[in-house]
Amino acid sequence: MRALTWLLLAATCLSSLEARADVVDPHPGIRVVHGGGMAMVVADLCTAGVSVRATKWDERNRTAPSWAQAVDAEVAINADFFDFPGWSFVVGRARGAGEDWPAGAQLKEIRTYWQFGVNQAGLVPNAATEPGYLITEIVGGHNILIDEGKGLGPLYDGDAVLQGSHRRTAVGLSADRRYLYFFVSNVALNGDGIVWNMVSHNAAAGTPPIHWATNMDGGGSSQLYVKGMGSVISSTRPVNNHLGIYAKGAGEPWHCNRAPEGWLDSADASGAKGWAHDVDVPNDPIDVFVSFGGPVFSGAPSKKLKSAKHRDDLCTAIGSCAHGFDVAPPLSLLDGQPHPVHVYGMDEAGVTNVELSGSPKTLQATAPEPTGLRRALGEGGEAAWKLDPIWHRLPASDAAITGLALGTALPASPVLVQGDDGAPEVYLLDGTSLRHVSDPGVMDAWSFDWGSIEKRPASELAGLAKGNAWPARPVMVTTTAGESFLLDETLPELGPPPRGGAGASGSGGGPSAGAPTAKPGSTTARDDASGCSATSTRPGHAAGLWALLGLLGLGAWRRPSGTDRFRRSLPR
């Protein structure tokens, strides 16, 4: 019932407003809706030359027109509550042109605040939270009126200031943080009146919905100045701080958050390949979210990873090289059927996540016949080894599975060991032999826990035979009877341990450059030649299945759960 009442009131306000309001665009990126003693300014923060300015400490105690003319701003309103007529402090946080106000002259109440900086515009709900990086302009926001597109009335935060009717000033922002709204009323309004009139003025402006809005100082302080229009809502009261807008028509739109860009170039059995880049952080790799079998939130198997692969073509095209990605598909999808592959670039600011150009593409591939040894997974083996039937199970017939040589059963759970002599090699204990975990990506692909690596006497490890390197990624097959096996490369004859123990391969007494230790700084899969031992090389794979798996790359394959993978996902 309340939602219907809101709609009826908004429709009534809009109908009444359209009859008396004027809509003008006095400056590039600025729209003004005014009439009937109320006005709203909508600023497009992505228009060239548009930026925000707040009052510096030594600029306080001025009317909005006086301050705007002093700093050459096109638009200005009054901002935070202050000690009238003392002009010695404001209630919330305050920063202007990168300069904080004195500590004793701000933050008298823990409310909200608006912050603006390089590629940033936003509302911080708790003033105790420190401002973000590269934030140059801050004003206190006081009571939240609209949160995530919904009005919080009639109670709001319980503050009596919203229950009575007064002249009002309010500030709002769109969900994509592109549109900034200044609303000022010479008509006395309560909290609901502010929200209804902000919504109706915005509808008249034809701009996107208001996602967040706060009440600012009002009463005799409310005032709005627009260059060329003068005092649209006037007051003779000097106020302590202001929020202004520059709209020069040229120059960088400093607060504009731009969406990521990129392409999904291909999707086949070897992987989904492409690039993604955020122009707001041009030299940093960003996250991409890859969904195999359907769009995001469809429940399809998916993975998030950094687009950090070096690509020579990007060096010239976008001026930065390390923004490529190459993501192997779930093995279960190599079933000859078509599967859509969607890839999204994730905004570093957490604002606008977008589907990349060229997405979706169709993956349609058939798995090769399995080769190597099949090793039985005992009861609970899939869970103990963190195997996922979607990502790790290769489609195969019973005949193909039973035709493989049967090896020894897999250990009940992985045991990782490392010598206590400082040698960097990490091994998996496979029965009475050691299997070298030859790359950090192998650790990730198997979801091995770096913290679980056990230190063992080097002399003990030296007495164990060395087997083949541990496979690059897990591959399992399951018969129609439900019997599951892990595929292992055909093992060579196990030779005697090398002379000199586990560190005799020439690795020296400490980790080589690029070789991970038991507690690496990063466990991200790398494309360089370094591994869990910089001096050990990985044996070549056989043709067929293992050759394909070599192309599939190394990654930590898990199905993310829930919708917290995105702070927000926008439709294409």
Coordinates of C-alpha atoms in Angstrom, one line a residue:
M1 CA 0.0 0.0 0.0
R2 CA 2.8 2.4 0.9
A3 CA 4.5 1.7 -2.5
L4 CA 1.3 2.5 -4.3
T5 CA 0.9 5.7 -2.3
W6 CA 4.5 6.7 -3.2
L7 CA 3.8 6.1 -6.9
L8 CA 0.6 8.2 -6.8
L9 CA 2.2 11.0 -4.9
A10 CA 5.2 11.0 -7.3
A11 CA 2.9 11.0 -10.3
T12 CA 0.9 13.9 -8.8
C13 CA 4.1 15.9 -8.0
L14 CA 5.4 15.3 -11.6
S15 CA 2.2 16.3 -13.2
S16 CA 2.1 19.5 -11.1
L17 CA 5.8 20.1 -11.7
E18 CA 5.6 19.7 -15.5
A19 CA 3.0 22.4 -15.5
R20 CA 5.3 25.0 -13.9
A21 CA 8.9 23.9 -14.3
D22 CA 11.5 25.0 -16.8
V23 CA 14.3 22.7 -17.9
V24 CA 17.4 24.4 -19.2
D25 CA 21.0 23.3 -19.9
P26 CA 23.0 26.4 -19.1
H27 CA 26.5 24.8 -19.2
P28 CA 28.0 21.6 -20.7
G29 CA 27.0 18.6 -18.6
I30 CA 24.6 20.7 -16.4
R31 CA 20.8 20.5 -16.5
V32 CA 18.5 22.7 -14.3
V33 CA 14.9 22.0 -13.5
H34 CA 13.3 25.0 -11.7
G35 CA 10.0 26.5 -10.9
G36 CA 7.5 26.8 -8.1
G37 CA 10.1 27.7 -5.5
M38 CA 12.2 24.6 -6.0
A39 CA 15.1 23.6 -8.3
M40 CA 17.3 20.7 -9.1
V41 CA 20.7 20.7 -10.8
V42 CA 21.8 17.5 -12.5
A43 CA 25.5 17.3 -13.4
D44 CA 26.9 14.6 -15.7
L45 CA 30.3 13.8 -14.1
C46 CA 31.5 12.2 -17.3
T47 CA 31.1 15.3 -19.4
A48 CA 34.4 17.0 -20.3
G49 CA 35.3 19.8 -17.9
V50 CA 32.8 18.7 -15.2
S51 CA 34.2 18.4 -11.7
V52 CA 33.3 19.0 -8.1
R53 CA 34.7 21.5 -5.6
A54 CA 34.2 21.8 -1.9
T55 CA 35.0 24.7 0.4
K56 CA 38.5 25.2 1.9
W57 CA 38.8 26.3 5.5
D58 CA 39.8 29.9 4.6
E59 CA 36.9 30.2 2.1
R60 CA 34.1 29.7 4.6
N61 CA 31.5 32.2 5.8
R62 CA 30.2 33.2 2.4
T63 CA 26.9 32.9 0.5
A64 CA 26.8 30.4 -2.4
P65 CA 27.0 33.1 -5.1
S66 CA 29.9 34.8 -3.3
W67 CA 31.9 31.6 -2.9
A68 CA 31.1 30.4 -6.5
Q69 CA 32.3 33.6 -8.0
A70 CA 35.5 33.5 -5.8
V71 CA 36.4 30.0 -7.0
D72 CA 34.9 30.4 -10.6
A73 CA 32.4 27.6 -10.2
E74 CA 29.4 27.3 -12.4
V75 CA 27.1 25.9 -9.7
A76 CA 27.1 26.1 -5.9
I77 CA 24.8 25.1 -3.0
N78 CA 25.1 25.3 0.7
A79 CA 26.4 22.0 2.2
D80 CA 26.9 20.9 5.8
F81 CA 25.3 22.0 9.1
F82 CA 27.5 24.5 11.0
D83 CA 27.6 26.7 14.1
F84 CA 25.5 29.7 13.1
P85 CA 26.5 32.4 13.6
G86 CA 29.9 31.3 14.8
W87 CA 31.2 29.9 11.5
S88 CA 33.9 28.0 13.4
F89 CA 33.1 24.4 12.5
V90 CA 30.9 22.0 10.5
V91 CA 29.2 18.9 11.8
G92 CA 30.7 16.3 9.4
R93 CA 33.9 15.8 7.6
A94 CA 35.3 18.7 5.5
R95 CA 38.0 18.8 2.8
G96 CA 38.3 21.3 0.0
A97 CA 40.7 21.2 -3.0
G98 CA 42.6 18.5 -1.3
E99 CA 43.0 20.4 2.0
D100 CA 41.4 19.0 5.2
W101 CA 39.8 21.4 7.6
P102 CA 41.4 21.7 11.1
A103 CA 40.6 18.7 13.2
G104 CA 38.7 20.8 15.7
A105 CA 36.6 22.3 13.0
Q106 CA 35.0 19.2 11.6
L107 CA 33.6 15.7 12.5
K108 CA 31.4 16.8 15.4
E109 CA 28.9 14.0 14.7
I110 CA 29.3 10.6 13.1
R111 CA 26.9 10.8 10.2
T112 CA 27.6 10.4 6.5
Y113 CA 29.7 12.2 4.0
W114 CA 30.1 12.8 0.3
Q115 CA 33.5 12.3 -1.2
F116 CA 34.9 13.1 -4.7
G117 CA 38.3 12.3 -6.1
V118 CA 40.1 10.9 -9.1
N119 CA 37.6 8.7 -10.9
Q120 CA 35.5 8.6 -7.7
A121 CA 32.2 10.0 -6.4
G122 CA 30.3 8.4 -3.6
L123 CA 28.5 8.5 -0.3
V124 CA 30.2 7.1 2.8
P125 CA 27.6 6.0 5.3
N126 CA 29.8 6.3 8.4
A127 CA 31.9 9.4 8.9
A128 CA 34.3 7.4 11.1
T129 CA 35.4 5.7 7.9
E130 CA 38.6 7.3 6.6
P131 CA 38.3 8.8 3.1
G132 CA 39.4 6.8 0.1
Y133 CA 42.6 7.2 -1.9
L134 CA 42.9 10.4 -4.0
I135 CA 39.8 12.0 -2.5
T136 CA 40.1 15.7 -2.8
E137 CA 36.6 17.1 -1.9
I138 CA 34.5 16.1 1.1
V139 CA 31.3 17.5 2.7
G140 CA 29.1 16.1 5.5
G141 CA 25.9 14.4 4.3
H142 CA 23.8 14.2 7.5
N143 CA 20.6 12.1 7.1
I144 CA 20.2 9.5 4.4
L145 CA 17.0 10.1 2.4
I146 CA 17.3 7.5 -0.4
D147 CA 19.4 4.3 -0.1
E148 CA 19.8 2.0 -3.1
G149 CA 17.0 3.7 -4.9
K150 CA 14.5 3.4 -2.0
G151 CA 13.2 6.3 0.2
L152 CA 13.7 5.6 3.9
G153 CA 10.6 7.5 5.1
P154 CA 8.7 8.2 7.0
L155 CA 11.0 7.5 9.9
Y156 CA 14.4 7.8 8.1
D157 CA 17.0 7.7 10.9
G158 CA 14.6 9.0 13.5
D159 CA 16.0 12.5 13.5
A160 CA 13.3 15.1 14.2
V161 CA 14.8 17.4 11.7
L162 CA 13.1 15.4 8.9
Q163 CA 9.7 15.3 10.6
G164 CA 9.1 19.1 10.5
S165 CA 8.8 21.2 7.4
H166 CA 11.7 23.6 6.5
R167 CA 13.4 25.1 3.5
R168 CA 15.7 22.3 2.2
T169 CA 18.9 21.3 0.5
A170 CA 19.7 17.8 -0.6
V171 CA 22.4 16.0 -2.6
G172 CA 22.0 12.7 -4.6
L173 CA 23.9 10.4 -6.8
S174 CA 23.0 7.8 -9.5
A175 CA 23.8 4.1 -9.1
D176 CA 26.6 4.3 -11.7
R177 CA 27.9 7.4 -9.9
R178 CA 27.8 9.4 -13.1
Y179 CA 25.0 11.8 -12.2
L180 CA 25.2 14.2 -9.3
Y181 CA 21.9 15.9 -8.1
F182 CA 21.6 19.1 -6.1
F183 CA 18.1 19.8 -4.9
V184 CA 17.1 23.1 -3.1
S185 CA 13.7 24.2 -2.0
N186 CA 12.4 27.6 -0.9
V187 CA 9.2 25.7 0.0
A188 CA 9.0 24.2 3.5
L189 CA 9.2 20.3 3.2
N190 CA 9.5 17.4 5.5
G191 CA 11.6 14.3 4.7
D192 CA 9.0 12.7 2.5
G193 CA 8.5 16.0 0.7
I194 CA 12.2 16.2 -0.1
V195 CA 12.2 12.7 -1.6
W196 CA 9.0 13.1 -3.6
N197 CA 10.2 16.4 -5.1
M198 CA 13.7 15.1 -5.8
V199 CA 12.1 12.1 -7.7
S200 CA 9.7 14.3 -9.7
H201 CA 12.4 16.9 -10.6
N202 CA 14.7 14.1 -11.7
A203 CA 11.9 12.7 -13.9
A204 CA 11.4 16.1 -15.5
A205 CA 15.1 16.2 -16.1
G206 CA 15.0 12.8 -17.8
T207 CA 18.1 11.5 -16.1
P208 CA 18.7 8.2 -14.3
P209 CA 17.1 7.4 -11.0
I210 CA 18.6 8.7 -7.8
H211 CA 20.3 5.9 -6.0
W212 CA 21.5 7.7 -2.9
A213 CA 20.5 11.0 -1.4
T214 CA 21.1 12.9 1.9
N215 CA 19.6 15.8 3.6
M216 CA 22.0 18.8 4.0
D217 CA 21.7 22.0 6.0
G218 CA 18.4 23.8 5.4
G219 CA 16.2 26.5 6.7
G220 CA 17.8 29.9 6.2
S221 CA 21.0 28.2 4.8
S222 CA 19.3 26.7 1.7
Q223 CA 20.6 28.4 -1.5
L224 CA 21.5 27.6 -5.1
Y225 CA 23.5 29.6 -7.5
V226 CA 24.0 28.9 -11.2
K227 CA 26.3 31.1 -13.3
G228 CA 24.2 32.9 -15.9
M229 CA 21.0 32.4 -13.9
G230 CA 22.0 34.0 -10.7
S231 CA 20.5 32.9 -7.3
V232 CA 17.9 30.3 -8.4
I233 CA 17.1 29.8 -4.7
S234 CA 18.4 32.7 -2.7
S235 CA 19.4 33.4 0.9
T236 CA 21.4 36.2 2.4
R237 CA 22.9 33.9 5.0
P238 CA 26.7 33.2 4.7
V239 CA 27.3 29.5 5.2
N240 CA 30.3 27.7 6.4
N241 CA 30.9 25.3 3.5
H242 CA 29.5 24.7 0.0
L243 CA 29.5 22.1 -2.7
G244 CA 30.2 23.5 -6.2
I245 CA 30.5 22.2 -9.8
Y246 CA 32.8 23.3 -12.5
A247 CA 31.4 22.9 -16.0
K248 CA 34.0 24.4 -18.4
G249 CA 33.2 22.3 -21.4
A250 CA 36.8 21.1 -21.8
G251 CA 39.2 19.2 -19.7
E252 CA 39.3 15.9 -17.9
P253 CA 36.1 14.8 -16.1
W254 CA 38.0 13.9 -13.0
H255 CA 35.3 12.1 -11.0
C256 CA 34.0 10.0 -13.9
N257 CA 34.2 6.3 -13.2
R258 CA 34.6 4.6 -16.5
A259 CA 33.6 1.0 -17.2
P260 CA 36.1 -1.6 -18.1
E261 CA 36.7 -2.5 -21.7
G262 CA 38.0 -5.6 -23.5
W263 CA 37.3 -8.5 -25.8
L264 CA 36.5 -12.2 -25.6
D265 CA 38.6 -13.3 -28.6
S266 CA 37.8 -17.0 -28.6
A267 CA 36.4 -19.9 -26.6
D268 CA 37.4 -23.5 -27.4
A269 CA 38.8 -26.6 -25.7
S270 CA 42.0 -24.8 -24.9
G271 CA 40.4 -22.0 -23.1
A272 CA 38.5 -18.7 -23.2
K273 CA 41.0 -16.1 -24.3
G274 CA 40.9 -12.3 -24.5
W275 CA 41.8 -9.1 -22.6
A276 CA 40.2 -6.7 -20.2
H277 CA 41.4 -3.2 -19.0
D278 CA 40.1 -0.5 -16.7
V279 CA 41.1 3.0 -18.1
D280 CA 40.8 4.4 -14.6
V281 CA 43.8 2.2 -13.5
P282 CA 45.5 1.9 -16.9
N283 CA 48.6 -0.1 -15.8
D284 CA 46.9 -2.5 -13.3
P285 CA 45.4 -5.9 -14.2
I286 CA 41.8 -6.2 -13.3
D287 CA 39.5 -9.1 -12.5
V288 CA 37.5 -10.9 -15.1
F289 CA 34.6 -13.2 -14.3
V290 CA 34.1 -16.1 -16.7
S291 CA 30.9 -18.0 -16.8
F292 CA 30.7 -21.3 -18.8
G293 CA 27.3 -22.4 -19.8
G294 CA 25.2 -19.2 -19.1
P295 CA 25.4 -15.6 -18.0
V296 CA 26.4 -14.5 -14.5
F297 CA 24.0 -15.5 -11.7
S298 CA 22.6 -18.3 -13.9
G299 CA 24.2 -21.0 -11.8
A300 CA 26.7 -21.9 -14.6
P301 CA 30.2 -22.9 -13.5
S302 CA 32.3 -19.8 -13.3
K303 CA 35.7 -18.4 -12.2
K304 CA 37.2 -15.1 -11.3
L305 CA 40.8 -14.3 -12.2
K306 CA 43.2 -11.5 -13.0
S307 CA 43.7 -10.4 -16.6
A308 CA 47.4 -10.1 -16.3
K309 CA 49.0 -12.1 -19.2
H310 CA 51.4 -10.1 -21.4
R311 CA 50.2 -9.5 -24.9
D312 CA 52.4 -7.6 -27.4
D313 CA 49.4 -6.4 -29.3
L314 CA 48.0 -4.5 -26.3
C315 CA 51.2 -2.6 -25.8
T316 CA 50.4 -0.5 -28.8
A317 CA 46.6 -0.7 -28.8
I318 CA 46.0 0.5 -25.2
G319 CA 49.5 1.6 -24.1
S320 CA 49.9 -1.2 -21.5
C321 CA 50.7 -4.9 -22.1
A322 CA 49.7 -7.1 -19.2
H323 CA 45.9 -7.4 -19.5
G324 CA 45.3 -10.7 -21.2
F325 CA 43.5 -13.7 -19.9
D326 CA 43.3 -17.4 -20.8
V327 CA 40.9 -19.5 -18.9
A328 CA 40.5 -23.3 -19.2
P329 CA 36.9 -24.6 -19.4
P330 CA 35.4 -27.1 -17.0
L331 CA 36.4 -30.6 -18.3
S332 CA 32.8 -31.8 -18.1
L333 CA 31.8 -29.3 -20.8
L334 CA 34.0 -31.0 -23.3
D335 CA 31.0 -33.1 -24.3
G336 CA 30.5 -32.1 -27.9
Q337 CA 27.5 -29.9 -27.0
P338 CA 27.3 -26.1 -27.4
H339 CA 27.9 -24.1 -24.3
P340 CA 27.8 -20.2 -24.2
V341 CA 30.8 -18.6 -22.6
H342 CA 30.3 -15.1 -21.0
V343 CA 33.1 -13.0 -19.8
Y344 CA 32.8 -9.8 -17.7
G345 CA 35.3 -7.1 -16.8
M346 CA 35.1 -6.1 -13.2
D347 CA 35.4 -2.4 -12.4
E348 CA 38.3 -1.7 -9.9
A349 CA 36.0 0.8 -8.2
G350 CA 33.3 -1.8 -7.8
V351 CA 30.8 0.3 -9.6
T352 CA 30.2 -0.9 -13.2
N353 CA 30.9 -4.5 -14.1
V354 CA 30.3 -5.0 -17.9
E355 CA 30.2 -7.9 -20.3
L356 CA 33.2 -7.7 -22.7
S357 CA 32.8 -7.2 -26.4
G358 CA 32.7 -10.4 -28.3
S359 CA 30.9 -12.1 -25.4
P360 CA 29.2 -14.6 -25.3
K361 CA 30.9 -17.1 -27.6
T362 CA 30.1 -20.7 -28.0
L363 CA 32.3 -23.5 -26.7
Q364 CA 31.7 -26.8 -28.5
A365 CA 34.4 -29.4 -28.1
T366 CA 34.8 -33.1 -27.6
A367 CA 37.3 -34.5 -25.0
P368 CA 40.1 -36.7 -26.3
E369 CA 40.3 -40.3 -25.1
P370 CA 41.8 -40.6 -21.7
T371 CA 45.3 -41.9 -21.4
G372 CA 47.8 -42.8 -18.7
L373 CA 47.0 -44.7 -15.5
R374 CA 43.7 -44.7 -13.7
R375 CA 44.1 -44.6 -9.9
A376 CA 41.1 -45.4 -7.7
L377 CA 39.6 -42.7 -5.5
G378 CA 38.6 -44.3 -2.3
E379 CA 35.5 -43.4 -0.2
G380 CA 35.6 -39.7 0.5
G381 CA 38.5 -39.3 -2.0
E382 CA 36.9 -36.6 -4.1
A383 CA 36.3 -34.4 -1.0
A384 CA 39.7 -35.1 0.5
W385 CA 41.4 -34.1 -2.8
K386 CA 39.0 -31.2 -3.4
L387 CA 37.9 -32.6 -6.7
D388 CA 34.9 -31.0 -8.4
P389 CA 32.9 -33.1 -10.9
I390 CA 32.1 -30.1 -13.1
W391 CA 35.6 -28.8 -13.4
H392 CA 37.6 -32.0 -13.1
R393 CA 35.6 -34.8 -14.6
L394 CA 36.4 -35.7 -18.2
P395 CA 33.6 -37.3 -20.2
A396 CA 34.7 -40.8 -21.1
S397 CA 33.0 -44.1 -21.9
D398 CA 33.3 -47.2 -19.7
A399 CA 35.3 -48.9 -22.4
A400 CA 37.8 -46.1 -22.5
I401 CA 38.1 -46.0 -18.7
T402 CA 38.5 -49.7 -18.1
G403 CA 40.9 -49.9 -21.0
L404 CA 43.4 -47.9 -19.0
A405 CA 46.1 -49.5 -16.9
L406 CA 45.1 -49.6 -13.3
G407 CA 47.7 -48.0 -11.0
T408 CA 47.9 -48.0 -7.2
A409 CA 45.1 -46.4 -5.3
L410 CA 45.5 -42.7 -4.7
P411 CA 46.6 -41.7 -1.2
A412 CA 43.6 -41.0 1.1
S413 CA 44.5 -37.2 1.0
P414 CA 47.4 -35.1 -0.3
V415 CA 50.5 -34.8 1.9
L416 CA 53.0 -32.1 0.8
V417 CA 56.6 -32.1 2.1
Q418 CA 59.7 -29.9 1.9
G419 CA 63.2 -30.5 3.1
D420 CA 64.5 -28.7 6.2
D421 CA 67.7 -27.8 4.5
G422 CA 66.4 -24.7 2.7
A423 CA 65.9 -26.3 -0.7
P424 CA 62.8 -24.8 -2.4
E425 CA 61.3 -28.0 -3.9
V426 CA 57.9 -29.0 -2.7
Y427 CA 56.9 -32.6 -3.2
L428 CA 53.7 -34.7 -2.9
L429 CA 54.3 -37.9 -0.9
D430 CA 52.9 -40.6 -3.2
G431 CA 53.3 -43.9 -1.3
T432 CA 57.0 -44.4 -0.9
S433 CA 58.0 -41.9 -3.7
L434 CA 58.2 -38.2 -4.0
R435 CA 56.3 -36.3 -6.8
H436 CA 57.6 -32.9 -7.5
V437 CA 54.9 -30.1 -7.5
S438 CA 56.7 -28.2 -10.2
D439 CA 54.9 -24.9 -10.4
P440 CA 52.9 -22.6 -8.2
G441 CA 50.0 -23.0 -10.6
V442 CA 49.9 -26.7 -9.9
M443 CA 49.4 -25.9 -6.2
D444 CA 46.5 -23.7 -7.2
A445 CA 45.0 -26.1 -9.7
W446 CA 44.8 -28.8 -7.1
S447 CA 43.7 -26.4 -4.4
F448 CA 46.7 -27.5 -2.3
D449 CA 47.1 -25.5 0.9
W450 CA 50.4 -23.7 1.1
G451 CA 50.2 -23.7 4.8
S452 CA 49.9 -27.5 4.9
I453 CA 53.5 -28.1 3.6
E454 CA 55.3 -30.2 6.2
K455 CA 59.0 -29.7 6.9
R456 CA 60.8 -33.1 6.9
P457 CA 64.4 -33.9 7.5
A458 CA 66.3 -33.6 4.2
S459 CA 68.0 -36.9 4.9
E460 CA 64.6 -38.6 5.1
L461 CA 63.5 -37.2 1.8
A462 CA 66.9 -38.1 0.2
G463 CA 66.1 -41.7 0.9
L464 CA 62.9 -41.7 -1.1
A465 CA 62.8 -42.4 -4.8
K466 CA 61.7 -39.6 -7.2
G467 CA 58.7 -40.2 -9.4
N468 CA 57.3 -38.2 -12.3
A469 CA 56.3 -34.6 -11.6
W470 CA 52.8 -34.3 -10.2
P471 CA 50.2 -33.7 -13.0
A472 CA 49.5 -30.1 -13.9
R473 CA 45.8 -30.3 -13.0
P474 CA 43.4 -32.9 -11.7
V475 CA 41.5 -35.0 -14.2
M476 CA 39.0 -37.6 -13.0
V477 CA 36.8 -40.1 -14.9
T478 CA 33.8 -42.0 -13.6
T479 CA 32.1 -45.1 -14.9
T480 CA 28.4 -45.5 -15.3
A481 CA 28.6 -47.7 -12.1
G482 CA 29.8 -44.6 -10.2
E483 CA 33.4 -45.8 -9.8
S484 CA 35.8 -42.8 -9.9
F485 CA 39.4 -42.7 -10.9
L486 CA 42.1 -40.0 -11.0
L487 CA 44.2 -40.0 -14.2
D488 CA 47.9 -40.0 -13.8
E489 CA 50.6 -39.9 -16.4
T490 CA 52.3 -43.2 -17.0
L491 CA 55.0 -43.4 -14.4
P492 CA 58.6 -44.2 -15.4
E493 CA 60.6 -46.7 -13.5
L494 CA 61.5 -45.2 -10.2
G495 CA 65.2 -44.7 -10.0
P496 CA 67.4 -44.3 -6.9
P497 CA 67.4 -41.0 -5.1
P498 CA 70.0 -38.5 -6.5
R499 CA 73.3 -38.1 -4.7
G500 CA 73.4 -35.3 -2.3
G501 CA 69.8 -35.5 -1.2
A502 CA 66.9 -33.4 -2.1
G503 CA 68.9 -30.2 -2.8
A504 CA 71.5 -31.9 -5.0
S505 CA 70.1 -30.6 -8.3
G506 CA 72.1 -27.4 -8.0
S507 CA 69.4 -25.2 -6.4
G508 CA 71.7 -24.1 -3.6
G509 CA 70.9 -23.5 0.0
G510 CA 68.0 -21.1 -0.5
P511 CA 65.1 -20.4 -2.9
S512 CA 66.1 -19.4 -6.4
A513 CA 64.7 -16.3 -8.0
G514 CA 61.0 -16.7 -8.7
A515 CA 60.8 -20.1 -6.8
P516 CA 58.0 -20.2 -4.3
T517 CA 58.6 -21.1 -0.7
A518 CA 56.1 -22.6 1.7
K519 CA 54.6 -19.2 2.3
P520 CA 54.7 -17.3 -1.0
G521 CA 53.7 -13.7 -1.3
S522 CA 51.3 -14.7 -4.0
T523 CA 49.9 -18.0 -5.2
T524 CA 48.6 -16.7 -8.5
A525 CA 49.4 -18.9 -11.5
R526 CA 52.3 -17.5 -13.5
D527 CA 53.3 -17.8 -17.1
D528 CA 57.1 -17.6 -16.5
A529 CA 59.4 -20.6 -16.3
S530 CA 59.9 -20.6 -12.6
G531 CA 58.3 -23.3 -10.5
C532 CA 58.5 -25.0 -7.1
S533 CA 62.1 -25.5 -8.0
A534 CA 63.8 -23.1 -10.4
T535 CA 66.3 -25.9 -11.3
S536 CA 63.8 -28.6 -12.0
T537 CA 62.2 -29.1 -15.4
R538 CA 58.8 -30.7 -16.0
P539 CA 58.8 -33.8 -18.2
G540 CA 57.0 -33.5 -21.5
H541 CA 53.5 -34.7 -21.8
A542 CA 52.3 -37.5 -24.1
A543 CA 50.1 -36.7 -27.0
G544 CA 46.3 -36.8 -26.8
L545 CA 44.8 -36.0 -23.4
W546 CA 47.9 -34.8 -21.7
A547 CA 48.8 -32.5 -24.7
L548 CA 45.3 -31.0 -24.5
L549 CA 45.6 -30.5 -20.7
G550 CA 48.9 -28.8 -21.3
L551 CA 47.0 -26.2 -23.4
L552 CA 44.4 -25.8 -20.8
G553 CA 46.6 -23.9 -18.4
L554 CA 46.8 -23.9 -14.6
G555 CA 44.2 -22.4 -12.4
A556 CA 42.4 -22.8 -9.1
W557 CA 39.1 -24.3 -10.4
R558 CA 36.2 -24.0 -8.0
R559 CA 32.6 -23.0 -8.4
P560 CA 32.0 -19.7 -6.6
S561 CA 28.9 -19.6 -4.5
G562 CA 26.4 -16.9 -3.8
T563 CA 26.1 -13.5 -5.5
D564 CA 28.9 -11.7 -3.7
R565 CA 31.1 -12.3 -6.7
F566 CA 29.9 -9.0 -8.0
R567 CA 29.3 -5.8 -6.0
R568 CA 26.9 -5.1 -8.9
S569 CA 26.4 -6.5 -12.4
L570 CA 24.9 -4.4 -15.1
P571 CA 23.1 -5.8 -18.1
R572 CA 24.7 -5.5 -21.5

